[in-house]
Amino acid sequence: MKRLLTTVLTISLCLLIMSACSEKRTDIAEENTSDQVSDEMMCTLLVECKTAIGRFDEKQDILPPDGIIYEETQVPFNEGDTVFDVLKREMRNNKIHLEYSMTPVYDNAYIEGIGNLYEFDCGELSGWMFRVNGEFPGVGCSDVKVRNGDRIEFVYSCDMGRDVGKESELTS
Protein backbone atom coordinates (compact mmCIF):
# COMPACT_ATOMS: atom_id res chain seq x y z
CA MET A 1 0.00 0.00 0.00
CA LYS A 2 2.84 2.37 0.86
CA ARG A 3 4.50 1.62 -2.47
CA LEU A 4 1.27 2.39 -4.35
CA LEU A 5 0.90 5.70 -2.51
CA THR A 6 4.52 6.61 -3.31
CA THR A 7 3.98 5.78 -6.99
CA VAL A 8 0.79 7.86 -7.16
CA LEU A 9 2.49 10.83 -5.47
CA THR A 10 5.50 10.57 -7.80
CA ILE A 11 3.27 10.52 -10.89
CA SER A 12 1.26 13.46 -9.56
CA LEU A 13 4.41 15.46 -8.94
CA CYS A 14 5.70 14.72 -12.46
CA LEU A 15 2.39 15.85 -13.99
CA LEU A 16 2.48 19.05 -11.95
CA ILE A 17 6.03 19.82 -13.09
CA MET A 18 5.18 19.09 -16.75
CA SER A 19 2.12 21.33 -16.65
CA ALA A 20 4.26 24.16 -15.31
CA CYS A 21 6.57 23.85 -18.33
CA SER A 22 3.93 24.65 -20.94
CA GLU A 23 1.03 27.00 -21.17
CA LYS A 24 -2.03 26.35 -23.31
CA ARG A 25 -3.75 29.34 -24.86
CA THR A 26 -6.93 29.85 -26.81
CA ASP A 27 -7.28 33.16 -28.59
CA ILE A 28 -10.30 34.80 -30.08
CA ALA A 29 -10.10 38.20 -28.45
CA GLU A 30 -7.20 38.02 -26.04
CA GLU A 31 -4.89 40.55 -24.45
CA ASN A 32 -3.59 43.50 -26.38
CA THR A 33 -0.52 42.44 -28.34
CA SER A 34 0.30 45.61 -30.23
CA ASP A 35 -2.80 46.09 -32.37
CA GLN A 36 -1.21 49.22 -33.79
CA VAL A 37 1.07 48.17 -36.58
CA SER A 38 3.17 49.96 -39.16
CA ASP A 39 1.54 50.96 -42.43
CA GLU A 40 4.92 50.77 -44.13
CA MET A 41 5.80 47.10 -43.67
CA MET A 42 3.47 44.56 -45.25
CA CYS A 43 3.34 40.80 -45.58
CA THR A 44 0.76 38.40 -46.98
CA LEU A 45 -1.05 35.87 -44.79
CA LEU A 46 -3.12 32.85 -45.86
CA VAL A 47 -4.63 30.10 -43.67
CA GLU A 48 -6.02 27.07 -45.49
CA CYS A 49 -7.11 23.52 -44.80
CA LYS A 50 -7.85 22.13 -48.27
CA THR A 51 -6.31 18.75 -47.42
CA ALA A 52 -8.88 18.23 -44.64
CA ILE A 53 -11.92 18.62 -46.91
CA GLY A 54 -13.70 15.25 -47.05
CA ARG A 55 -11.24 13.55 -44.70
CA PHE A 56 -12.98 13.64 -41.33
CA ASP A 57 -16.80 13.55 -41.18
CA GLU A 58 -17.21 15.21 -37.78
CA LYS A 59 -15.33 18.35 -38.85
CA GLN A 60 -16.83 18.86 -42.33
CA ASP A 61 -19.67 21.07 -41.10
CA ILE A 62 -17.21 23.61 -39.62
CA LEU A 63 -14.72 23.61 -42.50
CA PRO A 64 -15.10 26.22 -45.22
CA PRO A 65 -16.17 24.49 -48.47
CA ASP A 66 -13.17 25.88 -50.35
CA GLY A 67 -10.73 25.11 -47.52
CA ILE A 68 -9.82 28.77 -46.97
CA ILE A 69 -10.04 29.79 -43.30
CA TYR A 70 -8.36 33.17 -43.84
CA GLU A 71 -8.20 34.48 -47.37
CA GLU A 72 -4.83 35.62 -48.70
CA THR A 73 -4.55 39.17 -47.41
CA GLN A 74 -1.86 41.80 -47.21
CA VAL A 75 -1.39 42.75 -43.57
CA PRO A 76 0.84 45.29 -41.86
CA PHE A 77 3.34 44.31 -39.19
CA ASN A 78 5.91 45.92 -36.92
CA GLU A 79 9.65 45.50 -37.03
CA GLY A 80 10.55 42.51 -34.86
CA ASP A 81 7.19 40.75 -35.30
CA THR A 82 7.33 37.00 -35.77
CA VAL A 83 5.16 34.83 -37.99
CA PHE A 84 3.30 33.86 -34.81
CA ASP A 85 2.68 37.53 -33.91
CA VAL A 86 1.11 38.15 -37.32
CA LEU A 87 -1.05 35.00 -37.16
CA LYS A 88 -2.22 35.72 -33.62
CA ARG A 89 -3.08 39.34 -34.36
CA GLU A 90 -4.98 38.55 -37.58
CA MET A 91 -6.90 35.62 -36.08
CA ARG A 92 -7.91 37.81 -33.12
CA ASN A 93 -8.86 40.76 -35.34
CA ASN A 94 -10.99 38.50 -37.54
CA LYS A 95 -12.48 36.50 -34.65
CA ILE A 96 -11.07 33.21 -35.91
CA HIS A 97 -10.43 30.59 -33.24
CA LEU A 98 -6.73 30.00 -32.54
CA GLU A 99 -5.38 27.59 -29.97
CA TYR A 100 -1.69 27.21 -29.22
CA SER A 101 0.71 26.09 -26.54
CA MET A 102 3.60 28.20 -25.32
CA THR A 103 6.75 26.53 -24.04
CA PRO A 104 8.43 29.19 -21.91
CA VAL A 105 11.74 27.34 -21.68
CA TYR A 106 12.14 27.70 -25.45
CA ASP A 107 9.95 30.81 -25.79
CA ASN A 108 8.16 28.99 -28.58
CA ALA A 109 4.55 28.70 -29.75
CA TYR A 110 3.04 25.49 -31.11
CA ILE A 111 -0.17 25.84 -33.14
CA GLU A 112 -2.70 23.26 -32.01
CA GLY A 113 -5.82 24.47 -33.80
CA ILE A 114 -7.09 27.17 -36.13
CA GLY A 115 -10.76 27.61 -36.98
CA ASN A 116 -11.57 24.65 -34.71
CA LEU A 117 -9.48 22.29 -36.84
CA TYR A 118 -6.87 20.65 -34.63
CA GLU A 119 -3.78 18.52 -34.89
CA PHE A 120 -4.71 14.83 -35.24
CA ASP A 121 -8.26 15.61 -36.47
CA CYS A 122 -7.41 13.89 -39.77
CA GLY A 123 -5.17 11.17 -38.36
CA GLU A 124 -2.00 10.79 -36.38
CA LEU A 125 0.12 12.57 -39.00
CA SER A 126 -2.14 15.63 -39.30
CA GLY A 127 -1.62 19.13 -38.00
CA TRP A 128 -0.79 22.74 -38.79
CA MET A 129 2.38 23.70 -40.64
CA PHE A 130 3.60 26.99 -42.02
CA ARG A 131 5.79 28.19 -44.81
CA VAL A 132 7.33 31.54 -45.58
CA ASN A 133 7.92 32.45 -49.22
CA GLY A 134 7.23 28.83 -50.20
CA GLU A 135 9.70 27.29 -47.75
CA PHE A 136 9.04 25.35 -44.54
CA PRO A 137 11.53 26.94 -42.10
CA GLY A 138 12.07 23.91 -39.84
CA VAL A 139 11.66 26.00 -36.67
CA GLY A 140 8.65 27.24 -34.74
CA CYS A 141 6.52 30.13 -36.04
CA SER A 142 7.55 32.25 -33.06
CA ASP A 143 11.20 31.88 -34.14
CA VAL A 144 10.81 33.39 -37.61
CA LYS A 145 10.94 37.18 -37.92
CA VAL A 146 8.74 38.66 -40.64
CA ARG A 147 10.36 40.73 -43.39
CA ASN A 148 8.70 43.20 -45.70
CA GLY A 149 7.02 41.39 -48.59
CA ASP A 150 7.02 37.92 -46.96
CA ARG A 151 4.25 35.50 -47.95
CA ILE A 152 3.15 33.49 -44.90
CA GLU A 153 0.96 30.42 -45.30
CA PHE A 154 -0.48 28.26 -42.55
CA VAL A 155 -1.56 24.99 -44.12
CA TYR A 156 -3.21 21.96 -42.61
CA SER A 157 -1.51 18.70 -43.48
CA CYS A 158 -3.06 15.24 -43.17
CA ASP A 159 0.23 13.48 -43.97
CA MET A 160 3.05 15.16 -42.01
CA GLY A 161 3.53 17.75 -44.75
CA ARG A 162 3.86 15.43 -47.73
CA ASP A 163 0.41 16.46 -48.98
CA VAL A 164 1.30 20.18 -48.84
CA GLY A 165 4.68 20.03 -50.54
CA LYS A 166 7.08 19.38 -47.66
CA GLU A 167 9.74 16.80 -48.20
CA SER A 168 9.72 14.66 -45.06
CA GLU A 169 12.85 13.48 -43.28
CA LEU A 170 10.93 10.26 -42.58
CA THR A 171 10.83 9.25 -46.23
CA SER A 172 14.59 9.58 -46.80
PDB file of C-alpha atoms in Angstrom:
ATOM      1  CA  MET A   1       0.000   0.000   0.000  1.00  0.00           C
ATOM      2  CA  LYS A   2       2.840   2.373   0.863  1.00  0.00           C
ATOM      3  CA  ARG A   3       4.505   1.625  -2.475  1.00  0.00           C
ATOM      4  CA  LEU A   4       1.266   2.392  -4.354  1.00  0.00           C
ATOM      5  CA  LEU A   5       0.900   5.696  -2.509  1.00  0.00           C
ATOM      6  CA  THR A   6       4.524   6.611  -3.310  1.00  0.00           C
ATOM      7  CA  THR A   7       3.981   5.782  -6.989  1.00  0.00           C
ATOM      8  CA  VAL A   8       0.786   7.863  -7.164  1.00  0.00           C
ATOM      9  CA  LEU A   9       2.486  10.829  -5.467  1.00  0.00           C
ATOM     10  CA  THR A  10       5.496  10.570  -7.798  1.00  0.00           C
ATOM     11  CA  ILE A  11       3.272  10.523 -10.893  1.00  0.00           C
ATOM     12  CA  SER A  12       1.256  13.460  -9.561  1.00  0.00           C
ATOM     13  CA  LEU A  13       4.412  15.461  -8.936  1.00  0.00           C
ATOM     14  CA  CYS A  14       5.696  14.716 -12.464  1.00  0.00           C
ATOM     15  CA  LEU A  15       2.391  15.854 -13.989  1.00  0.00           C
ATOM     16  CA  LEU A  16       2.480  19.049 -11.945  1.00  0.00           C
ATOM     17  CA  ILE A  17       6.027  19.818 -13.092  1.00  0.00           C
ATOM     18  CA  MET A  18       5.179  19.088 -16.749  1.00  0.00           C
ATOM     19  CA  SER A  19       2.117  21.326 -16.655  1.00  0.00           C
ATOM     20  CA  ALA A  20       4.264  24.160 -15.307  1.00  0.00           C
ATOM     21  CA  CYS A  21       6.568  23.855 -18.329  1.00  0.00           C
ATOM     22  CA  SER A  22       3.929  24.650 -20.940  1.00  0.00           C
ATOM     23  CA  GLU A  23       1.029  27.003 -21.172  1.00  0.00           C
ATOM     24  CA  LYS A  24      -2.028  26.351 -23.315  1.00  0.00           C
ATOM     25  CA  ARG A  25      -3.754  29.336 -24.859  1.00  0.00           C
ATOM     26  CA  THR A  26      -6.933  29.852 -26.806  1.00  0.00           C
ATOM     27  CA  ASP A  27      -7.281  33.163 -28.592  1.00  0.00           C
ATOM     28  CA  ILE A  28     -10.296  34.804 -30.079  1.00  0.00           C
ATOM     29  CA  ALA A  29     -10.095  38.199 -28.451  1.00  0.00           C
ATOM     30  CA  GLU A  30      -7.200  38.019 -26.036  1.00  0.00           C
ATOM     31  CA  GLU A  31      -4.887  40.545 -24.453  1.00  0.00           C
ATOM     32  CA  ASN A  32      -3.587  43.505 -26.384  1.00  0.00           C
ATOM     33  CA  THR A  33      -0.523  42.438 -28.344  1.00  0.00           C
ATOM     34  CA  SER A  34       0.297  45.613 -30.230  1.00  0.00           C
ATOM     35  CA  ASP A  35      -2.798  46.093 -32.374  1.00  0.00           C
ATOM     36  CA  GLN A  36      -1.212  49.219 -33.794  1.00  0.00           C
ATOM     37  CA  VAL A  37       1.071  48.173 -36.584  1.00  0.00           C
ATOM     38  CA  SER A  38       3.166  49.958 -39.158  1.00  0.00           C
ATOM     39  CA  ASP A  39       1.544  50.961 -42.432  1.00  0.00           C
ATOM     40  CA  GLU A  40       4.915  50.772 -44.134  1.00  0.00           C
ATOM     41  CA  MET A  41       5.805  47.103 -43.670  1.00  0.00           C
ATOM     42  CA  MET A  42       3.469  44.559 -45.246  1.00  0.00           C
ATOM     43  CA  CYS A  43       3.339  40.802 -45.576  1.00  0.00           C
ATOM     44  CA  THR A  44       0.758  38.403 -46.977  1.00  0.00           C
ATOM     45  CA  LEU A  45      -1.055  35.866 -44.787  1.00  0.00           C
ATOM     46  CA  LEU A  46      -3.116  32.851 -45.859  1.00  0.00           C
ATOM     47  CA  VAL A  47      -4.632  30.105 -43.668  1.00  0.00           C
ATOM     48  CA  GLU A  48      -6.021  27.074 -45.487  1.00  0.00           C
ATOM     49  CA  CYS A  49      -7.110  23.522 -44.800  1.00  0.00           C
ATOM     50  CA  LYS A  50      -7.846  22.128 -48.272  1.00  0.00           C
ATOM     51  CA  THR A  51      -6.310  18.749 -47.418  1.00  0.00           C
ATOM     52  CA  ALA A  52      -8.882  18.227 -44.645  1.00  0.00           C
ATOM     53  CA  ILE A  53     -11.921  18.615 -46.912  1.00  0.00           C
ATOM     54  CA  GLY A  54     -13.703  15.255 -47.047  1.00  0.00           C
ATOM     55  CA  ARG A  55     -11.236  13.546 -44.703  1.00  0.00           C
ATOM     56  CA  PHE A  56     -12.984  13.642 -41.330  1.00  0.00           C
ATOM     57  CA  ASP A  57     -16.796  13.553 -41.176  1.00  0.00           C
ATOM     58  CA  GLU A  58     -17.214  15.211 -37.776  1.00  0.00           C
ATOM     59  CA  LYS A  59     -15.333  18.352 -38.848  1.00  0.00           C
ATOM     60  CA  GLN A  60     -16.825  18.856 -42.333  1.00  0.00           C
ATOM     61  CA  ASP A  61     -19.665  21.066 -41.098  1.00  0.00           C
ATOM     62  CA  ILE A  62     -17.214  23.612 -39.617  1.00  0.00           C
ATOM     63  CA  LEU A  63     -14.720  23.614 -42.497  1.00  0.00           C
ATOM     64  CA  PRO A  64     -15.104  26.216 -45.216  1.00  0.00           C
ATOM     65  CA  PRO A  65     -16.167  24.487 -48.466  1.00  0.00           C
ATOM     66  CA  ASP A  66     -13.168  25.880 -50.350  1.00  0.00           C
ATOM     67  CA  GLY A  67     -10.731  25.111 -47.519  1.00  0.00           C
ATOM     68  CA  ILE A  68      -9.818  28.765 -46.974  1.00  0.00           C
ATOM     69  CA  ILE A  69     -10.038  29.786 -43.303  1.00  0.00           C
ATOM     70  CA  TYR A  70      -8.361  33.167 -43.841  1.00  0.00           C
ATOM     71  CA  GLU A  71      -8.200  34.483 -47.374  1.00  0.00           C
ATOM     72  CA  GLU A  72      -4.832  35.616 -48.699  1.00  0.00           C
ATOM     73  CA  THR A  73      -4.554  39.172 -47.406  1.00  0.00           C
ATOM     74  CA  GLN A  74      -1.855  41.804 -47.215  1.00  0.00           C
ATOM     75  CA  VAL A  75      -1.390  42.749 -43.572  1.00  0.00           C
ATOM     76  CA  PRO A  76       0.836  45.292 -41.859  1.00  0.00           C
ATOM     77  CA  PHE A  77       3.335  44.313 -39.190  1.00  0.00           C
ATOM     78  CA  ASN A  78       5.909  45.918 -36.921  1.00  0.00           C
ATOM     79  CA  GLU A  79       9.647  45.496 -37.025  1.00  0.00           C
ATOM     80  CA  GLY A  80      10.554  42.510 -34.864  1.00  0.00           C
ATOM     81  CA  ASP A  81       7.185  40.749 -35.299  1.00  0.00           C
ATOM     82  CA  THR A  82       7.328  37.003 -35.770  1.00  0.00           C
ATOM     83  CA  VAL A  83       5.156  34.827 -37.987  1.00  0.00           C
ATOM     84  CA  PHE A  84       3.295  33.860 -34.810  1.00  0.00           C
ATOM     85  CA  ASP A  85       2.678  37.528 -33.907  1.00  0.00           C
ATOM     86  CA  VAL A  86       1.108  38.147 -37.318  1.00  0.00           C
ATOM     87  CA  LEU A  87      -1.047  34.997 -37.160  1.00  0.00           C
ATOM     88  CA  LYS A  88      -2.216  35.717 -33.618  1.00  0.00           C
ATOM     89  CA  ARG A  89      -3.084  39.336 -34.364  1.00  0.00           C
ATOM     90  CA  GLU A  90      -4.980  38.549 -37.577  1.00  0.00           C
ATOM     91  CA  MET A  91      -6.900  35.622 -36.080  1.00  0.00           C
ATOM     92  CA  ARG A  92      -7.912  37.813 -33.122  1.00  0.00           C
ATOM     93  CA  ASN A  93      -8.864  40.765 -35.341  1.00  0.00           C
ATOM     94  CA  ASN A  94     -10.992  38.499 -37.538  1.00  0.00           C
ATOM     95  CA  LYS A  95     -12.485  36.504 -34.646  1.00  0.00           C
ATOM     96  CA  ILE A  96     -11.065  33.210 -35.906  1.00  0.00           C
ATOM     97  CA  HIS A  97     -10.430  30.592 -33.245  1.00  0.00           C
ATOM     98  CA  LEU A  98      -6.732  29.996 -32.538  1.00  0.00           C
ATOM     99  CA  GLU A  99      -5.376  27.586 -29.971  1.00  0.00           C
ATOM    100  CA  TYR A 100      -1.693  27.210 -29.223  1.00  0.00           C
ATOM    101  CA  SER A 101       0.712  26.095 -26.544  1.00  0.00           C
ATOM    102  CA  MET A 102       3.602  28.197 -25.315  1.00  0.00           C
ATOM    103  CA  THR A 103       6.752  26.531 -24.042  1.00  0.00           C
ATOM    104  CA  PRO A 104       8.429  29.191 -21.906  1.00  0.00           C
ATOM    105  CA  VAL A 105      11.745  27.345 -21.682  1.00  0.00           C
ATOM    106  CA  TYR A 106      12.139  27.700 -25.454  1.00  0.00           C
ATOM    107  CA  ASP A 107       9.950  30.813 -25.793  1.00  0.00           C
ATOM    108  CA  ASN A 108       8.162  28.989 -28.579  1.00  0.00           C
ATOM    109  CA  ALA A 109       4.548  28.697 -29.751  1.00  0.00           C
ATOM    110  CA  TYR A 110       3.044  25.494 -31.109  1.00  0.00           C
ATOM    111  CA  ILE A 111      -0.166  25.835 -33.139  1.00  0.00           C
ATOM    112  CA  GLU A 112      -2.703  23.257 -32.011  1.00  0.00           C
ATOM    113  CA  GLY A 113      -5.823  24.470 -33.797  1.00  0.00           C
ATOM    114  CA  ILE A 114      -7.093  27.166 -36.131  1.00  0.00           C
ATOM    115  CA  GLY A 115     -10.764  27.614 -36.975  1.00  0.00           C
ATOM    116  CA  ASN A 116     -11.574  24.647 -34.710  1.00  0.00           C
ATOM    117  CA  LEU A 117      -9.484  22.286 -36.838  1.00  0.00           C
ATOM    118  CA  TYR A 118      -6.874  20.646 -34.629  1.00  0.00           C
ATOM    119  CA  GLU A 119      -3.781  18.523 -34.887  1.00  0.00           C
ATOM    120  CA  PHE A 120      -4.707  14.828 -35.244  1.00  0.00           C
ATOM    121  CA  ASP A 121      -8.260  15.612 -36.471  1.00  0.00           C
ATOM    122  CA  CYS A 122      -7.405  13.894 -39.773  1.00  0.00           C
ATOM    123  CA  GLY A 123      -5.173  11.172 -38.365  1.00  0.00           C
ATOM    124  CA  GLU A 124      -1.996  10.786 -36.378  1.00  0.00           C
ATOM    125  CA  LEU A 125       0.120  12.573 -38.996  1.00  0.00           C
ATOM    126  CA  SER A 126      -2.137  15.625 -39.301  1.00  0.00           C
ATOM    127  CA  GLY A 127      -1.624  19.129 -37.996  1.00  0.00           C
ATOM    128  CA  TRP A 128      -0.786  22.737 -38.785  1.00  0.00           C
ATOM    129  CA  MET A 129       2.380  23.701 -40.639  1.00  0.00           C
ATOM    130  CA  PHE A 130       3.604  26.985 -42.018  1.00  0.00           C
ATOM    131  CA  ARG A 131       5.785  28.193 -44.811  1.00  0.00           C
ATOM    132  CA  VAL A 132       7.327  31.544 -45.582  1.00  0.00           C
ATOM    133  CA  ASN A 133       7.920  32.446 -49.221  1.00  0.00           C
ATOM    134  CA  GLY A 134       7.234  28.831 -50.203  1.00  0.00           C
ATOM    135  CA  GLU A 135       9.704  27.290 -47.748  1.00  0.00           C
ATOM    136  CA  PHE A 136       9.036  25.348 -44.540  1.00  0.00           C
ATOM    137  CA  PRO A 137      11.529  26.944 -42.095  1.00  0.00           C
ATOM    138  CA  GLY A 138      12.075  23.908 -39.840  1.00  0.00           C
ATOM    139  CA  VAL A 139      11.657  26.000 -36.673  1.00  0.00           C
ATOM    140  CA  GLY A 140       8.647  27.241 -34.740  1.00  0.00           C
ATOM    141  CA  CYS A 141       6.524  30.125 -36.037  1.00  0.00           C
ATOM    142  CA  SER A 142       7.549  32.249 -33.065  1.00  0.00           C
ATOM    143  CA  ASP A 143      11.205  31.878 -34.136  1.00  0.00           C
ATOM    144  CA  VAL A 144      10.811  33.392 -37.610  1.00  0.00           C
ATOM    145  CA  LYS A 145      10.942  37.184 -37.923  1.00  0.00           C
ATOM    146  CA  VAL A 146       8.736  38.655 -40.639  1.00  0.00           C
ATOM    147  CA  ARG A 147      10.357  40.727 -43.389  1.00  0.00           C
ATOM    148  CA  ASN A 148       8.700  43.202 -45.695  1.00  0.00           C
ATOM    149  CA  GLY A 149       7.017  41.387 -48.588  1.00  0.00           C
ATOM    150  CA  ASP A 150       7.015  37.921 -46.961  1.00  0.00           C
ATOM    151  CA  ARG A 151       4.250  35.500 -47.948  1.00  0.00           C
ATOM    152  CA  ILE A 152       3.149  33.493 -44.897  1.00  0.00           C
ATOM    153  CA  GLU A 153       0.955  30.420 -45.305  1.00  0.00           C
ATOM    154  CA  PHE A 154      -0.480  28.264 -42.546  1.00  0.00           C
ATOM    155  CA  VAL A 155      -1.557  24.987 -44.119  1.00  0.00           C
ATOM    156  CA  TYR A 156      -3.208  21.958 -42.607  1.00  0.00           C
ATOM    157  CA  SER A 157      -1.514  18.696 -43.483  1.00  0.00           C
ATOM    158  CA  CYS A 158      -3.060  15.239 -43.171  1.00  0.00           C
ATOM    159  CA  ASP A 159       0.225  13.479 -43.970  1.00  0.00           C
ATOM    160  CA  MET A 160       3.048  15.161 -42.013  1.00  0.00           C
ATOM    161  CA  GLY A 161       3.532  17.749 -44.753  1.00  0.00           C
ATOM    162  CA  ARG A 162       3.860  15.427 -47.734  1.00  0.00           C
ATOM    163  CA  ASP A 163       0.405  16.460 -48.980  1.00  0.00           C
ATOM    164  CA  VAL A 164       1.305  20.184 -48.838  1.00  0.00           C
ATOM    165  CA  GLY A 165       4.685  20.027 -50.544  1.00  0.00           C
ATOM    166  CA  LYS A 166       7.076  19.379 -47.663  1.00  0.00           C
ATOM    167  CA  GLU A 167       9.742  16.798 -48.201  1.00  0.00           C
ATOM    168  CA  SER A 168       9.724  14.656 -45.063  1.00  0.00           C
ATOM    169  CA  GLU A 169      12.849  13.477 -43.285  1.00  0.00           C
ATOM    170  CA  LEU A 170      10.931  10.260 -42.576  1.00  0.00           C
ATOM    171  CA  THR A 171      10.834   9.255 -46.233  1.00  0.00           C
ATOM    172  CA  SER A 172      14.591   9.580 -46.796  1.00  0.00           C
TER     173      SER A 172
END
